[in-house]
Amino acid sequence: MPSKPITEAAVALAATGLLAGGCAYAALYPPSQLFGKVLVAPVNPNEIALTYDDGPNPAATERLLEVLAHHKVSATFFLIGGFVRQRPDLARAIAAAGHLIGNHTMTHPWLAWQSAARIREELAGCNAAIEDALGAPIRYFRPPHGARRPYVLRTARELGLTTVQWNVTCFDWEAPPPDTILGHAVRGITRNRQRNRASNVLLHDGGQHGLGQPRMATVEATDQLITRYKQAGAKFVTVDAWA
Ligand SMILES: [Zn+2]
């Protein structure tokens, strides 16, 4: 998840001298394919994938599972391996409810400028944490903050992971009111529909700084979003439907 706006992060990146201009775009703009192929969303304006990053997170994840079950909607969860080690029961509850689980690294670093060894450790460590909890292999990966460089994508591929970005940002990591989160979602989904694209919606049931982050506004926004788009005839899918 981005902890600050993409533009601000891009400026910070450029300032470090590590990346500049088009490279910052390639490293940070979520749907950019310049550093390698990433899964975003296909041509199909009627489909929506709700994706939740930075969990598992007690209370918020549990309440979210209730809301999704109520609406009979499956979602995709990109989990932080360190949190899965602390709460493997929550990872199992997500899987048991039929949702898709993906890798969001072990400790949520900016991978674009980590060493090759650290990148591999973050991805393989998270795979191991989730697979220990679930007893099933993990096939999808979302880089923290959407930040990557070619080595990140190559390492993911070597570990059997498809890298997934997004095309709707809801800016929910600062816990604004549900209406604000919903407003961002609706604007993004409307724009995608106009372009004949499905929507891959970035949301957060957890937070990178630890368990217990306040995410009930995201849960409430989810409830409203599903109600609104189900009435409009949208189909909710998990990202493996697009692989
Ligand atoms: Zn994240």
XYZ file of C-alpha atoms and ligand atoms in Angstrom:
244
model
C 0.000 0.000 0.000
C 1.220 3.510 -0.576
C 1.849 5.223 2.769
C 2.004 8.547 0.963
C 0.811 9.815 -2.394
C 2.518 8.252 -5.389
C 3.642 11.656 -6.659
C 5.318 12.466 -3.359
C 7.014 9.095 -3.348
C 8.182 9.625 -6.920
C 9.709 12.960 -5.953
C 11.468 11.282 -3.035
C 12.760 8.579 -5.358
C 14.045 11.081 -7.886
C 15.698 13.048 -5.103
C 17.679 10.001 -4.036
C 19.245 9.869 -7.465
C 18.281 6.212 -7.759
C 15.546 6.832 -10.260
C 14.350 9.751 -12.312
C 11.775 10.720 -14.914
C 10.428 7.726 -16.782
C 12.060 5.336 -14.341
C 10.060 6.734 -11.431
C 6.929 6.241 -13.512
C 7.943 2.674 -14.328
C 8.747 1.933 -10.702
C 5.726 3.551 -9.057
C 2.771 4.142 -11.392
C 0.587 1.153 -10.465
C -0.481 -0.026 -13.944
C 2.905 0.657 -15.609
C 4.190 -2.326 -17.594
C 7.586 -0.769 -18.389
C 9.544 -2.835 -15.854
C 7.802 -6.058 -16.819
C 4.353 -7.510 -17.170
C 1.965 -7.033 -14.258
C -1.646 -8.112 -13.844
C -4.055 -5.181 -13.511
C -7.478 -5.665 -15.109
C -8.818 -6.970 -18.433
C -11.166 -5.425 -20.951
C -14.519 -5.988 -19.270
C -16.280 -2.994 -17.735
C -18.646 -5.151 -15.716
C -16.116 -6.887 -13.457
C -14.710 -5.654 -10.158
C -11.982 -7.232 -8.010
C -11.893 -5.966 -4.438
C -8.341 -6.344 -3.117
C -7.285 -5.830 0.515
C -3.683 -5.197 1.507
C -1.661 -5.182 4.733
C -3.662 -7.696 6.765
C -4.371 -9.868 8.494
C -5.607 -7.405 11.101
C -7.710 -8.480 14.090
C -11.232 -7.045 14.276
C -11.152 -5.312 10.868
C -10.378 -8.473 8.902
C -12.912 -10.448 10.911
C -15.639 -7.858 10.371
C -14.752 -7.613 6.682
C -15.157 -11.368 6.310
C -18.653 -11.050 7.769
C -19.567 -8.285 5.304
C -18.225 -10.222 2.309
C -20.041 -13.368 3.453
C -23.273 -11.403 3.859
C -23.013 -10.249 0.228
C -21.634 -13.608 -1.002
C -18.670 -11.787 -2.584
C -15.148 -13.219 -2.851
C -12.171 -10.871 -2.578
C -8.377 -10.982 -2.799
C -6.179 -10.442 0.275
C -2.484 -9.543 -0.004
C -1.104 -10.464 3.417
C 2.043 -9.305 5.212
C 4.019 -12.403 6.220
C 5.051 -11.014 9.619
C 1.384 -10.550 10.557
C 0.508 -14.019 9.284
C 3.172 -15.419 11.645
C 1.430 -13.585 14.508
C -2.132 -14.498 13.488
C -2.120 -17.604 11.278
C -5.679 -18.263 12.427
C -6.849 -15.117 10.605
C -5.112 -16.187 7.395
C -6.858 -19.542 7.694
C -10.221 -17.835 8.277
C -9.765 -15.789 5.077
C -8.919 -18.900 3.063
C -11.698 -20.955 4.648
C -14.215 -18.319 3.528
C -13.149 -18.913 -0.086
C -11.120 -15.749 -0.698
C -7.872 -15.622 -2.661
C -4.703 -14.963 -0.654
C -1.550 -13.362 -2.039
C 1.940 -12.338 -0.914
C 2.593 -8.728 0.229
C 6.163 -9.378 1.513
C 7.321 -10.181 5.020
C 7.796 -6.624 6.396
C 6.405 -4.235 3.735
C 9.597 -2.450 2.543
C 9.960 -0.295 -0.595
C 11.329 -3.062 -2.805
C 12.428 -0.720 -5.627
C 15.738 -0.006 -3.901
C 16.337 -3.059 -1.701
C 19.229 -5.426 -2.346
C 18.631 -8.534 -4.429
C 19.096 -10.706 -1.320
C 16.569 -8.689 0.676
C 14.002 -8.812 -2.140
C 14.254 -12.582 -2.350
C 14.087 -12.899 1.447
C 10.953 -10.711 1.632
C 9.111 -12.643 -1.065
C 10.193 -16.149 -0.099
C 9.666 -15.420 3.620
C 6.096 -14.283 3.042
C 5.359 -17.283 0.835
C 6.634 -19.565 3.606
C 4.608 -17.791 6.314
C 1.374 -18.072 4.342
C 2.037 -21.600 3.139
C 2.829 -22.718 6.709
C -0.521 -21.267 7.816
C -2.589 -22.598 4.923
C -0.756 -25.635 3.643
C -1.332 -24.401 0.093
C 0.958 -22.691 -2.439
C 0.697 -18.936 -3.095
C 0.489 -17.716 -6.687
C -0.057 -13.925 -6.511
C 2.046 -11.051 -5.212
C 1.507 -7.325 -4.778
C 4.592 -5.176 -4.114
C 4.257 -2.793 -1.150
C 3.427 0.737 -2.384
C 3.267 -0.781 -5.884
C 7.021 -0.070 -6.084
C 9.180 -2.425 -8.132
C 12.089 -2.731 -10.449
C 12.763 -5.479 -13.008
C 14.552 -7.668 -10.448
C 11.462 -7.623 -8.185
C 9.245 -8.905 -10.986
C 11.809 -11.485 -12.058
C 12.193 -12.801 -8.507
C 8.430 -13.013 -8.139
C 8.231 -15.036 -11.355
C 10.995 -17.382 -10.179
C 9.002 -18.014 -7.015
C 5.920 -18.851 -9.065
C 4.189 -15.532 -8.332
C 2.187 -13.343 -10.705
C 2.618 -9.664 -9.799
C -0.659 -7.791 -9.358
C -1.109 -4.013 -9.344
C -4.387 -2.032 -9.287
C -6.274 0.660 -11.189
C -8.527 2.163 -8.502
C -6.933 3.833 -5.470
C -9.221 4.562 -2.517
C -6.695 6.377 -0.273
C -8.099 4.535 2.735
C -4.776 4.014 4.536
C -5.238 7.257 6.458
C -8.660 6.048 7.617
C -10.916 8.785 6.160
C -14.709 8.441 6.610
C -16.439 5.649 4.623
C -18.080 8.154 2.262
C -14.694 9.517 1.221
C -13.362 6.022 0.522
C -16.500 5.161 -1.439
C -16.200 8.390 -3.430
C -12.669 7.494 -4.555
C -13.841 4.000 -5.491
C -16.788 5.256 -7.523
C -14.653 7.784 -9.420
C -12.089 5.127 -10.279
C -14.632 2.488 -11.302
C -16.539 5.026 -13.420
C -13.322 6.018 -15.223
C -12.467 2.360 -15.892
C -15.946 1.605 -17.199
C -15.682 4.535 -19.592
C -12.459 2.952 -20.861
C -14.135 -0.454 -21.103
C -11.858 -1.804 -18.320
C -12.548 -3.971 -15.303
C -11.681 -2.434 -11.927
C -8.978 -3.710 -9.611
C -9.752 -1.796 -6.412
C -7.034 -1.206 -3.820
C -8.328 -1.247 -0.233
C -6.755 -1.977 3.154
C -8.033 -4.172 5.981
C -4.704 -3.725 7.782
C -1.770 -1.358 8.078
C 1.948 -1.850 7.618
C 2.805 -0.465 11.071
C 1.317 -3.332 13.030
C -1.763 -5.240 14.057
C -4.746 -3.267 15.305
C -4.791 -0.437 12.724
C -8.219 1.243 12.464
C -9.875 -0.003 9.251
C -13.588 -0.115 10.071
C -14.185 2.775 7.649
C -12.886 0.569 4.845
C -15.176 -2.232 5.973
C -18.172 0.131 5.968
C -17.211 1.510 2.547
C -16.965 -2.070 1.257
C -20.508 -2.782 2.388
C -21.821 0.285 0.536
C -19.702 -0.341 -2.550
C -20.927 -3.908 -2.975
C -24.556 -2.898 -2.483
C -24.225 -0.123 -5.068
C -22.495 -2.161 -7.775
C -24.497 -5.343 -7.271
C -27.610 -3.288 -7.964
C -25.863 -2.054 -11.110
C -25.263 -5.659 -12.217
C -21.483 -5.802 -11.664
C -19.724 -9.120 -11.150
C -17.236 -9.398 -8.277
C -14.236 -11.623 -8.958
C -10.862 -12.519 -7.457
C -7.767 -11.590 -9.460
C -7.023 -15.196 -10.479
C -10.061 -14.889 -12.771
C -7.946 -12.500 -14.863
C -4.659 -14.414 -14.946
Zn 0.728 -2.486 1.531
